[in-house]
Amino acid sequence: MTCPDELVEFVQQTPRIVIVGHEEPDGDCIGSQLALGSALSRAGAAVTQCNPGPFERREIAPYREQFITDYGTVDARSFDGVVVVDCSSADRLGGFAPIVEHLPTAVIDHHTTGVPFGTIRCVHPSIPATTVLVYSLITALGLEITPFEARMLFFGLSTDTGFFRFLDATQWESVAVAAELMRAGASPRATHDAMYHNRSRQSRVYLARALERVDFIADGAAALTFLTAEDAIGLGSDNRDSDAIHASLLAVEGVEVLAVVRELDEKRACAVSFRATGDVDVAAIAAKLGGGGHQKAAGCRIREPLVESLRVVRSSVLEALRHGS
Ligand code: 5GP
Ligand code: MN
């Protein structure tokens, strides 16, 4: 995995850099932002970290304080350039979207879908996590990876690969990067425990609700379930353990596609998570609904109440399975 020279030159020649990640950030986004920010600071840049949030996912909550979340408090004139990480469309930058219109922008990403933006693009859909691309940028800058950067990069790689479960044999290079990160101080056990352990009791109730509501459709080739706004209020949205829900339902015999429809607070819209095993391209399903992502993990927003959103998702999944998406 080589890093384009123009990206290396861009970060070397930009004294005041703002790093921006996508809304509803995950471990790959946060890990990429914080590791890159640390390395660029060491290289002499003044770094500002922005992310629109919300920081709902439990494993990233500890990092919330390190980010500016309100674009209203940021003046684009205070920076010389932007690096956007893990984000395929400017609209996923939430309130920070205007910043890329005002400044030279480099994009480091691995999504298959989206509306390309930015002046310098380092976008590789075959790479399983953005942190692998950030690793190659830091090493191309001639810097040793610090233990903190190693932990952040390993966190991102573990997040997007389901702790290496989603990798196939062609992606061995990323495991070689993981070995280098361990050499630099990342611990798989500590990363795993931070990501998957110490879950609250409410999180098991959340999981139970998702499991008991599941509907198997298309002769059992797809599983469809939902979470309501009341679940989030009663159980606490930070107690939602999406990974456990996904893993439990994808493990069911015959299931190739999973869709989890989550009613949002205002009850007029839903967020949808798609997951696939095998060859069905859920990024294509999500893209048709205005979202995007990766072949095996994608998502979208539907501006309809829960019942209508469920109907839309059901028919999209059935159609994709009929036509092999
Ligand atoms: P998750 O299901 O974990 O929220 O998202 C899975 C993947 O789909 C992530 O890589 C994320 O970037 C992408 N994704 C989720 N929601 C959206 C969305 O509303 N729009 C787009 N373009 N991508 C999304
Ligand atoms: Mn990612």
Short mmCIF file of C-alpha atoms and ligand atoms in Angstrom, two decimals:
data_model
loop_
_atom_site.label_atom_id
_atom_site.label_comp_id
_atom_site.label_asym_id
_atom_site.label_seq_id
_atom_site.Cartn_x
_atom_site.Cartn_y
_atom_site.Cartn_z
CA MET A 1 0.00 0.00 0.00
CA THR A 2 1.71 3.15 -1.15
CA CYS A 3 0.68 6.64 -0.33
CA PRO A 4 0.44 9.19 -3.18
CA ASP A 5 3.31 11.72 -3.21
CA GLU A 6 0.89 14.60 -3.65
CA LEU A 7 -0.81 13.68 -0.35
CA VAL A 8 2.53 13.55 1.47
CA GLU A 9 3.50 16.93 -0.02
CA PHE A 10 0.09 18.39 0.81
CA VAL A 11 0.35 17.62 4.53
CA GLN A 12 4.01 18.70 4.62
CA GLN A 13 3.20 22.04 3.01
CA THR A 14 0.09 22.87 5.05
CA PRO A 15 1.08 24.54 8.33
CA ARG A 16 -2.42 24.84 9.83
CA ILE A 17 -4.43 21.69 9.17
CA VAL A 18 -8.00 20.88 10.14
CA ILE A 19 -8.89 17.17 10.19
CA VAL A 20 -12.57 16.37 9.71
CA GLY A 21 -14.39 13.03 9.99
CA HIS A 22 -17.91 11.86 9.16
CA GLU A 23 -21.03 12.29 11.27
CA GLU A 24 -21.92 9.48 13.70
CA PRO A 25 -18.24 8.54 13.80
CA ASP A 26 -17.02 4.99 14.37
CA GLY A 27 -13.68 3.63 15.55
CA ASP A 28 -12.14 3.83 12.08
CA CYS A 29 -13.03 7.49 11.76
CA ILE A 30 -11.92 8.49 15.27
CA GLY A 31 -8.81 6.29 15.14
CA SER A 32 -7.83 7.82 11.77
CA GLN A 33 -8.40 11.37 12.96
CA LEU A 34 -6.51 11.05 16.25
CA ALA A 35 -3.54 9.05 14.89
CA LEU A 36 -3.14 11.40 11.92
CA GLY A 37 -3.50 14.47 14.13
CA SER A 38 -0.83 13.17 16.51
CA ALA A 39 1.60 12.43 13.66
CA LEU A 40 1.03 15.74 11.87
CA SER A 41 1.57 17.64 15.14
CA ARG A 42 4.86 15.81 15.58
CA ALA A 43 5.75 16.82 12.02
CA GLY A 44 5.25 20.48 13.04
CA ALA A 45 1.71 21.25 11.87
CA ALA A 46 -0.90 23.06 13.97
CA VAL A 47 -3.76 20.54 14.01
CA THR A 48 -7.44 21.11 14.78
CA GLN A 49 -9.84 18.15 15.09
CA CYS A 50 -13.47 18.51 14.00
CA ASN A 51 -16.29 15.99 13.92
CA PRO A 52 -20.02 16.77 13.87
CA GLY A 53 -20.86 13.79 16.12
CA PRO A 54 -22.99 12.61 17.80
CA PHE A 55 -20.53 10.39 19.69
CA GLU A 56 -23.14 7.73 20.44
CA ARG A 57 -21.11 4.60 19.97
CA ARG A 58 -19.92 3.51 23.36
CA GLU A 59 -16.37 2.63 22.30
CA ILE A 60 -15.69 6.13 20.94
CA ALA A 61 -17.38 8.15 23.72
CA PRO A 62 -14.09 8.56 25.68
CA TYR A 63 -12.63 10.63 22.80
CA ARG A 64 -15.50 13.12 22.45
CA GLU A 65 -13.70 15.95 24.27
CA GLN A 66 -10.91 15.96 21.71
CA PHE A 67 -13.15 17.25 18.91
CA ILE A 68 -14.81 20.51 17.98
CA THR A 69 -18.38 19.52 17.10
CA ASP A 70 -19.94 22.89 16.23
CA TYR A 71 -19.04 24.46 12.89
CA GLY A 72 -20.34 27.79 14.19
CA THR A 73 -17.26 28.05 16.41
CA VAL A 74 -14.80 27.46 13.54
CA ASP A 75 -13.42 30.04 11.09
CA ALA A 76 -12.14 28.45 7.86
CA ARG A 77 -9.66 31.35 7.52
CA SER A 78 -7.74 29.99 10.51
CA PHE A 79 -6.56 27.03 8.41
CA ASP A 80 -4.47 26.44 5.29
CA GLY A 81 -6.00 23.08 4.34
CA VAL A 82 -8.32 20.21 5.31
CA VAL A 83 -7.80 16.47 5.55
CA VAL A 84 -11.09 14.54 5.48
CA VAL A 85 -10.90 10.92 6.66
CA ASP A 86 -13.22 7.91 6.26
CA CYS A 87 -15.88 9.95 4.45
CA SER A 88 -17.16 9.39 0.92
CA SER A 89 -19.50 12.37 0.44
CA ALA A 90 -19.22 15.93 1.73
CA ASP A 91 -22.80 15.76 3.01
CA ARG A 92 -21.65 13.23 5.66
CA LEU A 93 -19.59 16.01 7.23
CA GLY A 94 -22.77 17.47 8.71
CA GLY A 95 -22.28 21.12 9.72
CA PHE A 96 -18.63 21.01 8.61
CA ALA A 97 -19.51 20.41 4.93
CA PRO A 98 -18.85 24.09 3.94
CA ILE A 99 -15.26 23.91 5.14
CA VAL A 100 -14.21 21.77 2.15
CA GLU A 101 -15.59 24.40 -0.22
CA HIS A 102 -13.35 27.08 1.25
CA LEU A 103 -10.02 25.26 1.60
CA PRO A 104 -7.71 22.91 -0.33
CA THR A 105 -8.89 19.44 0.70
CA ALA A 106 -7.30 16.00 0.80
CA VAL A 107 -9.58 12.97 1.23
CA ILE A 108 -8.35 9.66 2.72
CA ASP A 109 -11.08 7.05 2.44
CA HIS A 110 -12.04 3.49 1.51
CA HIS A 111 -15.78 3.63 0.70
CA THR A 112 -17.13 2.25 -2.58
CA THR A 113 -19.99 4.71 -2.96
CA GLY A 114 -20.37 8.47 -2.65
CA VAL A 115 -20.04 11.76 -4.49
CA PRO A 116 -16.31 12.46 -4.99
CA PHE A 117 -15.01 15.74 -3.56
CA GLY A 118 -11.68 17.26 -2.57
CA THR A 119 -8.57 18.30 -4.49
CA ILE A 120 -6.33 15.36 -3.53
CA ARG A 121 -7.95 11.96 -3.25
CA CYS A 122 -6.43 8.87 -1.65
CA VAL A 123 -9.46 6.56 -1.91
CA HIS A 124 -8.99 2.76 -1.95
CA PRO A 125 -12.14 0.63 -1.60
CA SER A 126 -10.11 -2.60 -1.42
CA ILE A 127 -8.42 -1.44 1.81
CA PRO A 128 -10.52 -2.57 4.79
CA ALA A 129 -10.01 0.46 7.04
CA THR A 130 -9.04 4.10 6.62
CA THR A 131 -6.50 3.67 9.44
CA VAL A 132 -4.44 1.43 7.10
CA LEU A 133 -4.19 4.36 4.68
CA VAL A 134 -3.30 6.72 7.54
CA TYR A 135 -0.59 4.26 8.61
CA SER A 136 0.95 4.43 5.14
CA LEU A 137 0.83 8.24 5.18
CA ILE A 138 2.55 8.45 8.59
CA THR A 139 5.30 6.06 7.48
CA ALA A 140 5.66 7.92 4.15
CA LEU A 141 6.33 11.05 6.23
CA GLY A 142 9.32 9.19 7.66
CA LEU A 143 7.84 9.06 11.17
CA GLU A 144 7.96 6.17 13.63
CA ILE A 145 4.48 5.24 14.90
CA THR A 146 4.04 6.17 18.58
CA PRO A 147 2.25 3.77 21.00
CA PHE A 148 -0.79 6.09 21.05
CA GLU A 149 -0.95 6.22 17.25
CA ALA A 150 -0.52 2.43 17.09
CA ARG A 151 -3.45 1.93 19.47
CA MET A 152 -5.67 4.34 17.51
CA LEU A 153 -4.78 2.77 14.15
CA PHE A 154 -5.33 -0.75 15.47
CA PHE A 155 -8.68 0.34 16.93
CA GLY A 156 -9.84 1.55 13.50
CA LEU A 157 -8.65 -1.57 11.71
CA SER A 158 -10.34 -3.80 14.31
CA THR A 159 -13.59 -1.82 14.04
CA ASP A 160 -13.98 -2.03 10.28
CA THR A 161 -12.87 -5.66 9.98
CA GLY A 162 -15.08 -6.94 12.83
CA PHE A 163 -11.84 -7.78 14.60
CA PHE A 164 -10.37 -9.29 11.41
CA ARG A 165 -13.36 -11.59 10.81
CA PHE A 166 -14.41 -9.86 7.58
CA LEU A 167 -11.01 -10.13 5.89
CA ASP A 168 -10.37 -12.60 3.13
CA ALA A 169 -7.02 -14.02 2.01
CA THR A 170 -6.35 -11.18 -0.45
CA GLN A 171 -6.24 -8.65 2.39
CA TRP A 172 -3.14 -10.05 4.12
CA GLU A 173 -1.37 -6.68 3.77
CA SER A 174 -3.67 -5.21 6.41
CA VAL A 175 -2.75 -8.00 8.82
CA ALA A 176 0.90 -7.18 8.14
CA VAL A 177 0.08 -3.58 9.14
CA ALA A 178 -1.62 -4.95 12.29
CA ALA A 179 1.61 -6.78 13.17
CA GLU A 180 3.58 -3.53 12.79
CA LEU A 181 1.06 -1.76 15.02
CA MET A 182 1.49 -4.46 17.67
CA ARG A 183 5.24 -3.99 17.44
CA ALA A 184 4.63 -0.26 18.04
CA GLY A 185 2.50 -0.92 21.13
CA ALA A 186 -1.06 -1.89 20.11
CA SER A 187 -2.58 -4.75 22.11
CA PRO A 188 -5.28 -6.89 20.44
CA ARG A 189 -6.56 -8.00 23.83
CA ALA A 190 -6.83 -4.47 25.25
CA THR A 191 -8.43 -3.24 22.01
CA HIS A 192 -10.90 -6.11 22.00
CA ASP A 193 -11.89 -5.61 25.62
CA ALA A 194 -12.36 -1.85 25.15
CA MET A 195 -14.55 -2.52 22.12
CA TYR A 196 -16.61 -5.50 23.24
CA HIS A 197 -16.49 -5.87 27.03
CA ASN A 198 -17.99 -3.98 29.97
CA ARG A 199 -21.36 -3.77 28.25
CA SER A 200 -24.26 -2.69 30.41
CA ARG A 201 -27.13 -4.99 31.36
CA GLN A 202 -29.47 -2.72 29.37
CA SER A 203 -27.45 -3.52 26.27
CA ARG A 204 -28.59 -7.15 26.54
CA VAL A 205 -32.22 -5.99 26.74
CA TYR A 206 -31.62 -3.94 23.57
CA LEU A 207 -30.16 -7.02 21.92
CA ALA A 208 -33.10 -9.15 23.05
CA ARG A 209 -35.56 -6.65 21.52
CA ALA A 210 -33.77 -6.66 18.19
CA LEU A 211 -33.73 -10.47 18.20
CA GLU A 212 -37.35 -11.00 19.22
CA ARG A 213 -38.64 -8.60 16.53
CA VAL A 214 -36.73 -10.15 13.67
CA ASP A 215 -38.55 -11.06 10.51
CA PHE A 216 -36.89 -13.53 8.16
CA ILE A 217 -37.81 -12.73 4.57
CA ALA A 218 -36.91 -14.03 1.10
CA ASP A 219 -37.08 -17.63 2.29
CA GLY A 220 -34.73 -16.82 5.15
CA ALA A 221 -32.05 -15.15 2.99
CA ALA A 222 -32.60 -11.84 4.76
CA ALA A 223 -33.26 -10.79 8.34
CA LEU A 224 -35.07 -7.54 9.06
CA THR A 225 -35.46 -6.03 12.51
CA PHE A 226 -36.02 -2.64 14.17
CA LEU A 227 -35.39 -0.53 17.24
CA THR A 228 -37.80 2.17 18.34
CA ALA A 229 -37.26 5.67 19.70
CA GLU A 230 -38.76 4.38 22.99
CA ASP A 231 -36.03 1.73 23.16
CA ALA A 232 -33.41 4.47 22.95
CA ILE A 233 -35.15 6.61 25.58
CA GLY A 234 -35.83 3.73 27.98
CA LEU A 235 -32.55 1.86 27.57
CA GLY A 236 -30.18 4.70 26.64
CA SER A 237 -28.96 5.03 23.06
CA ASP A 238 -25.35 4.54 24.21
CA ASN A 239 -26.36 1.07 25.38
CA ARG A 240 -27.15 -0.06 21.84
CA ASP A 241 -24.63 -2.75 20.95
CA SER A 242 -24.97 -2.80 17.18
CA ASP A 243 -22.13 -5.25 16.65
CA ALA A 244 -23.77 -7.85 18.89
CA ILE A 245 -27.09 -7.42 17.08
CA HIS A 246 -25.42 -7.78 13.68
CA ALA A 247 -23.29 -10.76 14.68
CA SER A 248 -26.22 -12.62 16.28
CA LEU A 249 -28.49 -12.28 13.27
CA LEU A 250 -25.87 -12.82 10.55
CA ALA A 251 -25.00 -16.08 12.29
CA VAL A 252 -28.42 -17.54 11.47
CA GLU A 253 -28.29 -20.29 8.86
CA GLY A 254 -29.23 -19.06 5.39
CA VAL A 255 -29.09 -15.33 6.23
CA GLU A 256 -27.09 -13.37 3.66
CA VAL A 257 -28.41 -9.88 4.31
CA LEU A 258 -29.37 -8.10 7.52
CA ALA A 259 -31.17 -4.78 7.84
CA VAL A 260 -31.69 -3.01 11.18
CA VAL A 261 -34.09 -0.07 11.00
CA ARG A 262 -33.72 2.37 13.88
CA GLU A 263 -36.39 4.96 14.52
CA LEU A 264 -34.86 8.35 15.28
CA ASP A 265 -35.94 10.65 18.09
CA GLU A 266 -38.28 12.81 16.11
CA LYS A 267 -40.10 9.71 14.78
CA ARG A 268 -40.20 11.14 11.28
CA ALA A 269 -37.04 9.43 10.06
CA CYS A 270 -35.07 6.21 10.46
CA ALA A 271 -31.42 5.19 10.23
CA VAL A 272 -30.81 1.87 8.53
CA SER A 273 -27.81 -0.42 8.94
CA PHE A 274 -27.23 -3.08 6.31
CA ARG A 275 -24.83 -6.00 6.67
CA ALA A 276 -24.06 -8.86 4.31
CA THR A 277 -22.25 -12.14 4.31
CA GLY A 278 -21.34 -13.57 0.93
CA ASP A 279 -21.77 -11.70 -2.32
CA VAL A 280 -24.80 -9.44 -1.94
CA ASP A 281 -23.70 -5.80 -2.28
CA VAL A 282 -25.47 -3.88 0.48
CA ALA A 283 -23.70 -0.63 -0.53
CA ALA A 284 -25.76 -0.80 -3.73
CA ILE A 285 -28.99 -1.26 -1.73
CA ALA A 286 -28.09 1.67 0.56
CA ALA A 287 -27.00 3.87 -2.35
CA LYS A 288 -30.41 3.44 -4.03
CA LEU A 289 -31.93 4.76 -0.80
CA GLY A 290 -29.61 7.78 -0.72
CA GLY A 291 -26.91 6.29 1.54
CA GLY A 292 -23.77 4.28 0.91
CA GLY A 293 -20.92 2.36 2.52
CA HIS A 294 -19.15 -0.86 1.67
CA GLN A 295 -20.16 -4.08 -0.05
CA LYS A 296 -20.69 -5.87 3.29
CA ALA A 297 -21.59 -2.93 5.57
CA ALA A 298 -23.66 0.06 4.52
CA GLY A 299 -26.33 2.42 5.74
CA CYS A 300 -28.78 5.17 4.89
CA ARG A 301 -31.34 7.54 6.35
CA ILE A 302 -34.99 7.30 5.30
CA ARG A 303 -37.15 10.34 5.93
CA GLU A 304 -40.27 8.33 6.75
CA PRO A 305 -41.80 7.03 10.00
CA LEU A 306 -40.89 3.54 11.19
CA VAL A 307 -43.66 1.54 9.50
CA GLU A 308 -43.08 3.11 6.10
CA SER A 309 -39.28 2.84 6.46
CA LEU A 310 -39.62 -0.86 7.23
CA ARG A 311 -41.75 -1.31 4.12
CA VAL A 312 -39.19 0.51 1.93
CA VAL A 313 -36.28 -1.48 3.34
CA ARG A 314 -38.12 -4.77 2.98
CA SER A 315 -38.93 -4.17 -0.69
CA SER A 316 -35.38 -2.92 -1.44
CA VAL A 317 -33.84 -6.03 0.10
CA LEU A 318 -36.27 -8.35 -1.70
CA GLU A 319 -35.54 -6.61 -4.99
CA ALA A 320 -31.75 -6.83 -4.47
CA LEU A 321 -31.98 -10.55 -3.70
CA ARG A 322 -34.21 -11.14 -6.75
CA HIS A 323 -31.83 -9.35 -9.07
CA GLY A 324 -28.58 -10.26 -7.34
CA SER A 325 -28.11 -6.51 -6.54
P1 5GP B 1 -23.40 1.57 10.24
O1 5GP B 1 -24.40 0.53 9.88
O2 5GP B 1 -22.30 1.01 11.11
O3 5GP B 1 -24.00 2.83 10.75
O4 5GP B 1 -22.68 1.99 8.87
C1 5GP B 1 -22.04 1.04 8.07
C2 5GP B 1 -21.35 1.72 6.91
O5 5GP B 1 -22.31 2.39 6.08
C3 5GP B 1 -20.33 2.76 7.32
O6 5GP B 1 -19.16 2.53 6.56
C4 5GP B 1 -20.92 4.08 6.96
O7 5GP B 1 -19.94 4.90 6.43
C5 5GP B 1 -21.97 3.76 5.92
N1 5GP B 1 -23.20 4.55 6.18
C6 5GP B 1 -24.02 4.43 7.25
N2 5GP B 1 -25.04 5.33 7.16
C7 5GP B 1 -24.84 6.03 6.02
C8 5GP B 1 -25.55 7.11 5.37
O8 5GP B 1 -26.58 7.59 5.83
N3 5GP B 1 -25.01 7.57 4.21
C9 5GP B 1 -23.87 7.04 3.66
N4 5GP B 1 -23.41 7.55 2.51
N5 5GP B 1 -23.19 6.03 4.23
C10 5GP B 1 -23.66 5.52 5.40
MN MN B 2 -14.03 3.10 7.68
#
